[in-house]
CSV table of C-alpha atoms and ligand atoms in Angstrom, one decimal:
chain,number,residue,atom,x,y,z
A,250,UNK,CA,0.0,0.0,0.0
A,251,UNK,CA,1.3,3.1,-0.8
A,252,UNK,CA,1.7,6.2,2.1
A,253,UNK,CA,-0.9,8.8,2.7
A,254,UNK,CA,-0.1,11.7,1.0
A,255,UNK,CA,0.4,14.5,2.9
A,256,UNK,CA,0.1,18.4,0.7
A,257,UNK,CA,1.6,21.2,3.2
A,258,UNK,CA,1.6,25.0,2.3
A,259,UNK,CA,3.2,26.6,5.1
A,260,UNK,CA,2.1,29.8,3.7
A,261,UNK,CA,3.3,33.9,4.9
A,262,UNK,CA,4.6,35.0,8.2
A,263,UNK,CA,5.5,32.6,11.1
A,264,UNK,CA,4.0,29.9,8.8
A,265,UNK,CA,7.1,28.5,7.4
A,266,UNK,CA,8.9,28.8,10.9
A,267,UNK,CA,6.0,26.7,12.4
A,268,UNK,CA,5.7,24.2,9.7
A,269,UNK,CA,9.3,23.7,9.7
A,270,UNK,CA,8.9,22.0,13.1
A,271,UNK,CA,6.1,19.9,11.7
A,272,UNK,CA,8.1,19.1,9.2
A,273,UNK,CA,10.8,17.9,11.3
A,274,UNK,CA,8.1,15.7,13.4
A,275,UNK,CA,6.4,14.5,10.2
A,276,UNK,CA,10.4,13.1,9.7
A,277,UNK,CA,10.6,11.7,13.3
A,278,UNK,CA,7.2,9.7,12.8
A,279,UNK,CA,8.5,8.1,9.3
A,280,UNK,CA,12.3,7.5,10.8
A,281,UNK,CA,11.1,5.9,14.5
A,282,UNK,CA,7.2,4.8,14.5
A,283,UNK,CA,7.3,3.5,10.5
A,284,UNK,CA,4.2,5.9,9.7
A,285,UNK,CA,5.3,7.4,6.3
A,286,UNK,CA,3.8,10.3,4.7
A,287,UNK,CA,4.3,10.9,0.6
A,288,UNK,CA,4.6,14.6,1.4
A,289,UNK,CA,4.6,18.1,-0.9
A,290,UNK,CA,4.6,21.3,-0.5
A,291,UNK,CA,3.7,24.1,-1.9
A,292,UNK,CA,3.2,28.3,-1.9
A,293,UNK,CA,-0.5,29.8,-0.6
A,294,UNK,CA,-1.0,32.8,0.2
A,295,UNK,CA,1.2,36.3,-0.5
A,296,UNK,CA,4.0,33.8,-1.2
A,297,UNK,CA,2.0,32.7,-4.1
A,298,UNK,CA,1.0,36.0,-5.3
A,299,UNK,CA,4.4,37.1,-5.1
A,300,UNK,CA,5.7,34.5,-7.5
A,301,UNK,CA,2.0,33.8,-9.4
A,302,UNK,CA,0.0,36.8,-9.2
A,303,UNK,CA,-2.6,34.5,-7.7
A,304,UNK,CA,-2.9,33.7,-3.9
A,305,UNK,CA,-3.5,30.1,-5.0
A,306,UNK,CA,-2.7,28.8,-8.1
A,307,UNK,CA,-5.1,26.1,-10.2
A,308,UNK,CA,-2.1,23.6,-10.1
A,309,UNK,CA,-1.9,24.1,-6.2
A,310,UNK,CA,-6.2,23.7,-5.8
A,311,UNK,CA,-5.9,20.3,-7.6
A,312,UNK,CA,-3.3,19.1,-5.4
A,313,UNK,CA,-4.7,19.7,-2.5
A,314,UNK,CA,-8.1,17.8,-3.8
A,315,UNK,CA,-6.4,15.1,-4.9
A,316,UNK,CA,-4.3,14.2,-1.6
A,317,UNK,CA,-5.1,12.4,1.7
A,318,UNK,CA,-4.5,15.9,3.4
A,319,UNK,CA,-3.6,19.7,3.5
A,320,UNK,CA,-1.8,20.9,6.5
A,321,UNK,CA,-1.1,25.1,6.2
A,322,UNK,CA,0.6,27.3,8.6
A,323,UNK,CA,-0.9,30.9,8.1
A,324,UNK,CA,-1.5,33.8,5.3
A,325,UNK,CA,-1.2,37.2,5.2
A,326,UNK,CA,0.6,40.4,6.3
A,327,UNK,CA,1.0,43.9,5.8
A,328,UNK,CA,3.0,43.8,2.9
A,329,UNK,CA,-0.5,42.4,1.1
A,330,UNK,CA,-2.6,44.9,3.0
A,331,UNK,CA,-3.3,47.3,-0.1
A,332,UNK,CA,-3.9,44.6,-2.8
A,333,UNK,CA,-7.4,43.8,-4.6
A,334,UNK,CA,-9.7,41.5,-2.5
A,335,UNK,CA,-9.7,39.3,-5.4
A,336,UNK,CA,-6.0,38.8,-4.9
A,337,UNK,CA,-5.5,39.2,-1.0
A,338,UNK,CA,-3.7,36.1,0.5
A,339,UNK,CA,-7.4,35.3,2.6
A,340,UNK,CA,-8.4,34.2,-0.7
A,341,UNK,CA,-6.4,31.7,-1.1
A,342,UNK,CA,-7.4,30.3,1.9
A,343,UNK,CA,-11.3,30.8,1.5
A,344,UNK,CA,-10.7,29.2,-2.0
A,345,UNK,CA,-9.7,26.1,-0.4
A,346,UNK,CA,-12.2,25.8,2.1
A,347,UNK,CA,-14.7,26.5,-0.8
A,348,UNK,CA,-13.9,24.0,-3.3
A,349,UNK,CA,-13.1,21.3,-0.7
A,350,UNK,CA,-16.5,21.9,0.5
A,351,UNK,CA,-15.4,21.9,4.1
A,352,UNK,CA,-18.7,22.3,5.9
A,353,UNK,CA,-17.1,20.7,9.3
A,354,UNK,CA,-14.8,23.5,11.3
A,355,UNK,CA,-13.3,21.2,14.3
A,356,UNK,CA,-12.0,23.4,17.5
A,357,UNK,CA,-10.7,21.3,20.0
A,358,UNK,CA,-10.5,23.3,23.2
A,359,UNK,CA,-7.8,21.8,25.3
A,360,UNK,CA,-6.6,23.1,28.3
A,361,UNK,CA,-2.6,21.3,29.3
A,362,UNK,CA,-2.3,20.6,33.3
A,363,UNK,CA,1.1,22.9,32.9
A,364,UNK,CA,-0.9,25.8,31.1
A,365,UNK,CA,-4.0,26.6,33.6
A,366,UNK,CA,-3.1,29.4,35.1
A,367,UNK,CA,-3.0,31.0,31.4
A,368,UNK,CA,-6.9,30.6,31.7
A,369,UNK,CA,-9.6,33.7,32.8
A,370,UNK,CA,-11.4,30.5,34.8
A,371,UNK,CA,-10.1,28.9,38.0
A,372,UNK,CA,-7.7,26.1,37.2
A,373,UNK,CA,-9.4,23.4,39.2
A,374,UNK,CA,-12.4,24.0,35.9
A,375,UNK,CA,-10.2,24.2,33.1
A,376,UNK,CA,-7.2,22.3,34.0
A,377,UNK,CA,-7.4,18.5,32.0
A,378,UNK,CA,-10.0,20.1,29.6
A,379,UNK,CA,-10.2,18.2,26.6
A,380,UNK,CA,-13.7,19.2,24.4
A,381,UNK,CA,-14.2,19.8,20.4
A,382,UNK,CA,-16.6,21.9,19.1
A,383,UNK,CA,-18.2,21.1,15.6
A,384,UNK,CA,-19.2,23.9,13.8
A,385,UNK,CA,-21.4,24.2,10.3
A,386,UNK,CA,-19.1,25.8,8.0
A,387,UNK,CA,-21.1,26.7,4.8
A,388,UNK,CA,-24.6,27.4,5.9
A,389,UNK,CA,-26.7,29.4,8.1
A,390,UNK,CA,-27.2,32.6,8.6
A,391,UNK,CA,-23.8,33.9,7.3
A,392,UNK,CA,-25.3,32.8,4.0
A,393,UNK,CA,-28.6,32.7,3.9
A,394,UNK,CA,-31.3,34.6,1.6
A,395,UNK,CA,-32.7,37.0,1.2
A,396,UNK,CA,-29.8,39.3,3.1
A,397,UNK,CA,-28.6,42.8,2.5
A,398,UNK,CA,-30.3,46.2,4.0
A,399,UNK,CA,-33.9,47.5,2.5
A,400,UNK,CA,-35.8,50.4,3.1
A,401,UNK,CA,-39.3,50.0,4.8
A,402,UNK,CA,-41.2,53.2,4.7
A,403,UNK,CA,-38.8,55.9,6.2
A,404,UNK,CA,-36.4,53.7,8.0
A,405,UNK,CA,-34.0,51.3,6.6
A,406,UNK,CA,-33.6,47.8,8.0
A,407,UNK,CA,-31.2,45.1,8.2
A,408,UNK,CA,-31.9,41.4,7.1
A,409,UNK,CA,-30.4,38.1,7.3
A,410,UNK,CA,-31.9,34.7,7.2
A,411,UNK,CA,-31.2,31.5,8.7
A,412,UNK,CA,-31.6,28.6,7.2
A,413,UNK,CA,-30.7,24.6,7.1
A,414,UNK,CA,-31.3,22.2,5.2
A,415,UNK,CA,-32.1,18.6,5.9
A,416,UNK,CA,-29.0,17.2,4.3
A,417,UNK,CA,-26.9,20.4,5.4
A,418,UNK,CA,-28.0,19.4,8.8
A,419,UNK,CA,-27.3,15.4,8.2
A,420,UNK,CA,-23.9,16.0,6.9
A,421,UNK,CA,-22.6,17.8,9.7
A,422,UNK,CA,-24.1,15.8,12.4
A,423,UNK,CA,-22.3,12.7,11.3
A,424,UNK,CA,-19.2,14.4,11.6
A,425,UNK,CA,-20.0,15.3,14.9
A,426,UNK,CA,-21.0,11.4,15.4
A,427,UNK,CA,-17.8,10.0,13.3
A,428,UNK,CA,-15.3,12.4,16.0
A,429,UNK,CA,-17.3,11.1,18.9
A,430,UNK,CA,-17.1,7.6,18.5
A,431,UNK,CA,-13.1,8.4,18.4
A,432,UNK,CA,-13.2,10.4,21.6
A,433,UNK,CA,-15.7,10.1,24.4
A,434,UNK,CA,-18.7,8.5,22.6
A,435,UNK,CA,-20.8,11.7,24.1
A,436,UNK,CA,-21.9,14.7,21.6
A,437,UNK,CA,-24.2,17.6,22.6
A,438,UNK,CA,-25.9,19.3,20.2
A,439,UNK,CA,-26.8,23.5,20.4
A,440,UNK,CA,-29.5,25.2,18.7
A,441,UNK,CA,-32.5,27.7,20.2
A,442,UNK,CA,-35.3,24.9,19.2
A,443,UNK,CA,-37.5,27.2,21.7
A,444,UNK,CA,-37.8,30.3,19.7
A,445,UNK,CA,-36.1,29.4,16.0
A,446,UNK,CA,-37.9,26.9,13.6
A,447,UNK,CA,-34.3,26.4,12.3
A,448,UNK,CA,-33.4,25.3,15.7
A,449,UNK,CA,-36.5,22.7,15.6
A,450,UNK,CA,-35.4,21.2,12.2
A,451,UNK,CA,-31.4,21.2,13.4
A,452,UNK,CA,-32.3,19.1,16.5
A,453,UNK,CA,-35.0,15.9,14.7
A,454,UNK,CA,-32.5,16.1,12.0
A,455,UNK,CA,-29.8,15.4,14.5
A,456,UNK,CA,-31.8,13.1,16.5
A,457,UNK,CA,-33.0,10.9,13.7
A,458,UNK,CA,-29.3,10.4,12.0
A,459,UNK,CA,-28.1,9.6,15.7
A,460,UNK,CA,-31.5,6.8,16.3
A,461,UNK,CA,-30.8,5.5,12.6
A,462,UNK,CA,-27.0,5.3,12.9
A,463,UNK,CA,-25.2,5.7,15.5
A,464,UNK,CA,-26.7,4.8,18.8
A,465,UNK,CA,-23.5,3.5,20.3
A,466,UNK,CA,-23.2,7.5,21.0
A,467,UNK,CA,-24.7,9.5,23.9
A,468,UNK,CA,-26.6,12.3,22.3
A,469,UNK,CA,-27.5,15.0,24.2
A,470,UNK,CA,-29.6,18.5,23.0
A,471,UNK,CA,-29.2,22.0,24.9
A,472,UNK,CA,-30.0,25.6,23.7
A,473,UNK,CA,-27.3,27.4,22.9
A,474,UNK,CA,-27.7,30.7,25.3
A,475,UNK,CA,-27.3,27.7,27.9
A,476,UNK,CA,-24.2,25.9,26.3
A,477,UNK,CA,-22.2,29.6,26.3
A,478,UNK,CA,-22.7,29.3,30.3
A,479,UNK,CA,-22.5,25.7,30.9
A,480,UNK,CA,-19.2,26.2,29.0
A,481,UNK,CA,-17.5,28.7,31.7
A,482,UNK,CA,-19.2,27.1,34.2
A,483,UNK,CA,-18.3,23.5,33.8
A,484,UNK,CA,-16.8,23.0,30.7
A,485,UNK,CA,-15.7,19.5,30.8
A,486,UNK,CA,-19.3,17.9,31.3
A,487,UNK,CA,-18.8,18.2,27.3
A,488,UNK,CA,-17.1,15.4,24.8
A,489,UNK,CA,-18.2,16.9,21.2
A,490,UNK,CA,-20.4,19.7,20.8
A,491,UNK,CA,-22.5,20.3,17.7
A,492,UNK,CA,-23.7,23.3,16.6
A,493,UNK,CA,-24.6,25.9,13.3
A,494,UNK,CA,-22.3,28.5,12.0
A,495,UNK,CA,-23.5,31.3,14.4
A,496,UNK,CA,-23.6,29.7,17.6
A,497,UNK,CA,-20.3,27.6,16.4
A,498,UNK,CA,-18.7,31.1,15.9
A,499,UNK,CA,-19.0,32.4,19.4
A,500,UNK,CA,-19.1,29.5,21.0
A,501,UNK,CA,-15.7,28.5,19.6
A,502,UNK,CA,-14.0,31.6,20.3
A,503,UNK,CA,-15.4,31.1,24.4
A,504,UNK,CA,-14.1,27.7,24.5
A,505,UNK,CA,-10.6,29.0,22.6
A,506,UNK,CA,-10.2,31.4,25.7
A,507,UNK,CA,-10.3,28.6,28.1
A,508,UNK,CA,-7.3,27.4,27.7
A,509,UNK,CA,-5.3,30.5,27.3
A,510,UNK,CA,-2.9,31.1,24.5
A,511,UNK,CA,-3.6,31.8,20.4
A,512,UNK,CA,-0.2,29.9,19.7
A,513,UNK,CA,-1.9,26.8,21.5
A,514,UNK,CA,-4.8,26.1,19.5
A,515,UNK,CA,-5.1,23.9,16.6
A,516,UNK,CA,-8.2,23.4,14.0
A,517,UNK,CA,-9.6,21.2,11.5
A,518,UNK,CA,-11.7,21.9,8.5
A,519,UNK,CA,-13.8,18.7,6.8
A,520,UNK,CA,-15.6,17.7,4.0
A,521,UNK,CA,-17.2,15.1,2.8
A,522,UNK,CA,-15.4,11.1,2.3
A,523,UNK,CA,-13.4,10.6,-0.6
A,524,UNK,CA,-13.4,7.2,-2.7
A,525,UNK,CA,-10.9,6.0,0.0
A,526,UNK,CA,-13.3,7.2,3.4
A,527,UNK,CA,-11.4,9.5,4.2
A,528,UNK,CA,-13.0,12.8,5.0
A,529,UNK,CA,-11.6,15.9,2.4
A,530,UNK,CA,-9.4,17.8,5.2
A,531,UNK,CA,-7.6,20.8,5.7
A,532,UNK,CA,-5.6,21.0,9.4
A,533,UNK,CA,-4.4,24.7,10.5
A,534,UNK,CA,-3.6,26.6,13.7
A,535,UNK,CA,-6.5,28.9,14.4
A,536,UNK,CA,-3.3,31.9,14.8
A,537,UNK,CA,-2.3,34.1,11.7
A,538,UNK,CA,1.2,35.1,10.3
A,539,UNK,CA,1.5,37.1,13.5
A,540,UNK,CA,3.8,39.6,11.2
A,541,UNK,CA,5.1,41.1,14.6
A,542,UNK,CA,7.4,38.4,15.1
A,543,UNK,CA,7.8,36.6,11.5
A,544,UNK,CA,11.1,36.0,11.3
A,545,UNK,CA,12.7,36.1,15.1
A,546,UNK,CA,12.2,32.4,15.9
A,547,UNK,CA,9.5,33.9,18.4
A,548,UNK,CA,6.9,31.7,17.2
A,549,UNK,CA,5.2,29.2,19.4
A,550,UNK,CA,4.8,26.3,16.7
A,551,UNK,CA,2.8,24.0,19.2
A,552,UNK,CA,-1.0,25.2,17.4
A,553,UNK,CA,0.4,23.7,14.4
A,554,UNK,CA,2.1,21.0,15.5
A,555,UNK,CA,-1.2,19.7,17.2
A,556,UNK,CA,-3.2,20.6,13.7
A,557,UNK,CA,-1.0,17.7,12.6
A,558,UNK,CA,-1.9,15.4,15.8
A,559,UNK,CA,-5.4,16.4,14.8
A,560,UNK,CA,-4.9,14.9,11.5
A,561,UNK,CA,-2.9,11.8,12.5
A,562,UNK,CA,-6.4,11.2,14.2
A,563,UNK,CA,-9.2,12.3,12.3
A,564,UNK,CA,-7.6,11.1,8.3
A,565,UNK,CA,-5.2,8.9,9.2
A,566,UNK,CA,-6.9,7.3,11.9
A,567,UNK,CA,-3.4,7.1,14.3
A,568,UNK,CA,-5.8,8.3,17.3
A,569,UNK,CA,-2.9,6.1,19.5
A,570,UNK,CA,0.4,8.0,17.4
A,571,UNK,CA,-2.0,11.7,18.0
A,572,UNK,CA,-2.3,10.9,21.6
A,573,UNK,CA,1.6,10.1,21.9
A,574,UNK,CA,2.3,13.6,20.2
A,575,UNK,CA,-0.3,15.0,22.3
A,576,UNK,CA,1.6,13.7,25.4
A,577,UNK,CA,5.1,14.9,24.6
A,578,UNK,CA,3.6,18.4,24.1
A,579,UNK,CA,2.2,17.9,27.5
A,580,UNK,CA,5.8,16.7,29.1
A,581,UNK,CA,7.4,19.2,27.3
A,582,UNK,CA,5.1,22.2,28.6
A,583,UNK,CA,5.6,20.5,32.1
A,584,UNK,CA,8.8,20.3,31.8
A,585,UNK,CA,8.5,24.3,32.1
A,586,UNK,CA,9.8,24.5,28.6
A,587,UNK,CA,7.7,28.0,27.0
A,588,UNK,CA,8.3,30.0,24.3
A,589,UNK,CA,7.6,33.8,24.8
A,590,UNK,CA,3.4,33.9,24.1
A,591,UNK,CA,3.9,31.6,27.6
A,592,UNK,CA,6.0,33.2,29.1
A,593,UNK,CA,3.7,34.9,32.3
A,594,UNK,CA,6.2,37.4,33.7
A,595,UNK,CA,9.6,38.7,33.0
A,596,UNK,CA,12.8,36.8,33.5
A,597,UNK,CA,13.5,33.4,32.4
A,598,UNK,CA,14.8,32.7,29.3
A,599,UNK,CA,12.1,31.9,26.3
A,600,UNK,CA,12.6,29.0,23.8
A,601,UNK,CA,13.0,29.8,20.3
A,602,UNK,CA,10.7,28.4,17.7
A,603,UNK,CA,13.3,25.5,17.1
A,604,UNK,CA,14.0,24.7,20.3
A,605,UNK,CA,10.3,24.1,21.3
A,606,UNK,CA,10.1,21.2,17.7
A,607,UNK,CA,13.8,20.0,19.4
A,608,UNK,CA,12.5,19.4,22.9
A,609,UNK,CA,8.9,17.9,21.8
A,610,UNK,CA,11.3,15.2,19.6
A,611,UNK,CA,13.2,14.7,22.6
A,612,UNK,CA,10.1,14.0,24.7
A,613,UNK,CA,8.4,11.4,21.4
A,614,UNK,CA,12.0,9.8,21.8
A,615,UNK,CA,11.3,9.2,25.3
A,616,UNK,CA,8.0,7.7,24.7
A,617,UNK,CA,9.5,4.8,22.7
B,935,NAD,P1,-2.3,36.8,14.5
B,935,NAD,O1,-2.9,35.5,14.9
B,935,NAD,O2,-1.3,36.6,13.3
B,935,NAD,O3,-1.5,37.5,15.7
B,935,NAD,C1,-2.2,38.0,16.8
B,935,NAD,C2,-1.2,38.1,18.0
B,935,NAD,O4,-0.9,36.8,18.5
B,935,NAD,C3,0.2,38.7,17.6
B,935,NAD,O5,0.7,39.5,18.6
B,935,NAD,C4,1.1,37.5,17.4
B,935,NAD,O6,2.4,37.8,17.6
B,935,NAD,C5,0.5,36.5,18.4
B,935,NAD,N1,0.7,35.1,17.9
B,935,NAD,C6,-0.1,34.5,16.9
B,935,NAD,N2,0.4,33.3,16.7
B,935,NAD,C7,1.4,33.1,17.5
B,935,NAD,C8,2.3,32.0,17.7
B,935,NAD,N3,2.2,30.8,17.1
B,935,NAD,N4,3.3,32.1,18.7
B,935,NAD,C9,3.4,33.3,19.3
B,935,NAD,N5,2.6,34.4,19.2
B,935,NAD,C10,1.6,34.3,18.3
B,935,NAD,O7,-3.5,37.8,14.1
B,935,NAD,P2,-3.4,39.3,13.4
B,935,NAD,O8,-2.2,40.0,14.0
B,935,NAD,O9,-4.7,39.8,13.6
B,935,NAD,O10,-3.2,39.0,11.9
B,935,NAD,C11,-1.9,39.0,11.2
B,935,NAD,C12,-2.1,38.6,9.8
B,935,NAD,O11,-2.5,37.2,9.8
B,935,NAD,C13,-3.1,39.4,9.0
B,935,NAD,O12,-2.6,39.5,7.7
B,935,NAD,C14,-4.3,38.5,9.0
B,935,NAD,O13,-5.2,38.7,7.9
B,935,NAD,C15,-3.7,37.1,9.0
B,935,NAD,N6,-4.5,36.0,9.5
B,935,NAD,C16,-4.4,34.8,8.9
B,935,NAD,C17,-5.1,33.8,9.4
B,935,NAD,C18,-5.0,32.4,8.7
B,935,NAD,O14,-4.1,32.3,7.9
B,935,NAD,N7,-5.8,31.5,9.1
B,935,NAD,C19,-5.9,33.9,10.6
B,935,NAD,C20,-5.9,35.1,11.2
B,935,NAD,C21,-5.2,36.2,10.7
């Protein structure tokens, strides 16, 4: 059989200096734990535009929907600032999310024992957190029609329109399912069935693709106004939690602050299977090119290292090698090992980018 193929754009900014300690882990895992990746990589972003014109060429979109994966480090920075929208480096991005038709954004919100005190909550309710929030991608209100801003007698008013349907609902709910029964087992789904008809569809649609296929999982149902407190109250009473592209939006960015720091946080994007079952993916940090420190070795490269965990798990189905990269991130944080973004006060020396890759090998090397 040949190796999953693995397409990386490491893109503008800190990307490259991020992905370059992927890279070196992606090595590790072929050398030491015989789990080879066929891998490429390629330009997104202002790099792209630079040498193409184009923020993503055609070439570069038919790669990445022809291999097992696409793993990208960030786009964008003020050099790019003044050019056309059609040409910004976002829109290479968007373009990918677009034609891969990734209507599943994955947020895992996971809080490390060593990082707690980074939290706004007490550490005794964050600390050990480990919850993933599914969020509809390509639907919803963000979409919907009819939108834009009318004028109604002598005032002008604002309109946007929610709206599912069935098989948007279905798709995204088995995602939700599929991630669950590779985690807890236990999804919650979040919708305002009380006062939005929207709501009422999302959560039979949700039950009856849960009672037809997977009953193995615990399926829950809250509204959402209640899952935004139940998540700073108690957060880990939650395993997977399902939701539209609104309430997914804010409710992702809560759970993000629970555990502290942007250059911790990892994301996924999915699609639909492919002929091989595999789901169409696309694995990033959830930080940008953070152009403010592009080029020191400042970068924490941990978000993007655990976008690559997240794929071990979720395409390649390695949930045992994710959770052994997952841990050496966890030794290596506990071993008080931070670069600067985790640095609380002065003093102390910071690690560089490398040096955080380095001592996350060293801690997979002493997992063997
Ligand atoms: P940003 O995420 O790049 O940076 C915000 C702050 O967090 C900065 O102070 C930065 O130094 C810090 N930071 C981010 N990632 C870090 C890491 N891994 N280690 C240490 N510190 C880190 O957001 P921004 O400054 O609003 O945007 C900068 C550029 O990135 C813009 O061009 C924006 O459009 C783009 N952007 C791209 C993406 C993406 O590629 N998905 C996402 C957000 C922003």
């Amino acid at each position: 059989m040949s190796n999953p193929s693995l397409l990386i754009l490491p893109g503008d900014g800190i990307g490259p200096e991020v992905m370059a300690e992927v890279r070196k882990i992606i090595e590790w895992f072929g050398d030491r734990r015989d789990l080879k990746f066929d891998v490429t990589e390629d330009l997104v972003g202002g790099c792209s535009y630079d040498v193409h014109g184009v923020p993503l060429t055609d070439e570069v979109m038919n790669k990445a929907q022809s291999v097992d994966a696409v793993l990208l480090g960030a786009v964008g920075g003020p050099k790019y600032d003044g050019l056309d929208f059609s040409v910004k480096p976002e829109r290479g991005l968007l373009r990918l999310r677009k034609e891969m038709d990734l209507f599943a954004n994955l947020r895992p919100a996971q809080c490390f024992d060593a990082l707690a005190d980074f939290s706004s909550l007490k550490r005794e309710v964050v600390a050990g957190l480990d919850i993933m929030i599914v969020r509809e991608l390509t639907s919803g209100i963000y979409f919907g029609e009819p939108r834009g801003i009318i004028t109604e007698g002598n005032e002008r008013v604002g309109i946007n329109t929610q709206r599912y349907t069935e098989s948007e609902i279905d798709r995204v709910a088995r995602s939700a399912f599929e991630l669950a029964r590779k985690r807890d087992g236990r999804v919650c789904s979040m919708e305002k069935a009380n006062v939005m008809e929207s709501g009422i569809l999302w959560r039979e649609v949700v039950q009856r693709v849960h009672d037809a296929d997977y009953p193995d999982i615990e399926l829950s149902h809250m509204y959402a106004d209640n899952g935004g407190m139940q998540l700073v109250r108690n957060p880990k009473q939650f395993d997977v939690i399902v939701t539209d592209n609104l309430f997914g939006d804010l409710l992702s960015d809560v759970a993000a602050m629970l555990t502290g720091s942007l250059g911790m946080l990892p994301s996924a994007s999915l699609g639909a299977p492919m002929e091989n079952g595999r789901p169409k993916a696309l694995y990033e940090p959830v930080h940008g090119s953070a152009p403010d420190i592009a080029g020191q070795g400042k970068a924490n490269p941990i978000a993007c290292i655990l976008s690559f965990a997240m794929a071990l798990r979720y395409s390649f189905d390695r949930g045992d090698e994710a959770t052994r990269l997952e841990k050496a991130v966890e030794q290596v944080l506990a071993d008080g090992v931070r670069t600067a973004d985790l640095m609380q006060t002065e003093g102390g020396r910071a690690a560089s980018t490398a040096e955080m890759g380095d001592a996350i090998i060293a801690a997979l090397e002493g997992s063997l």
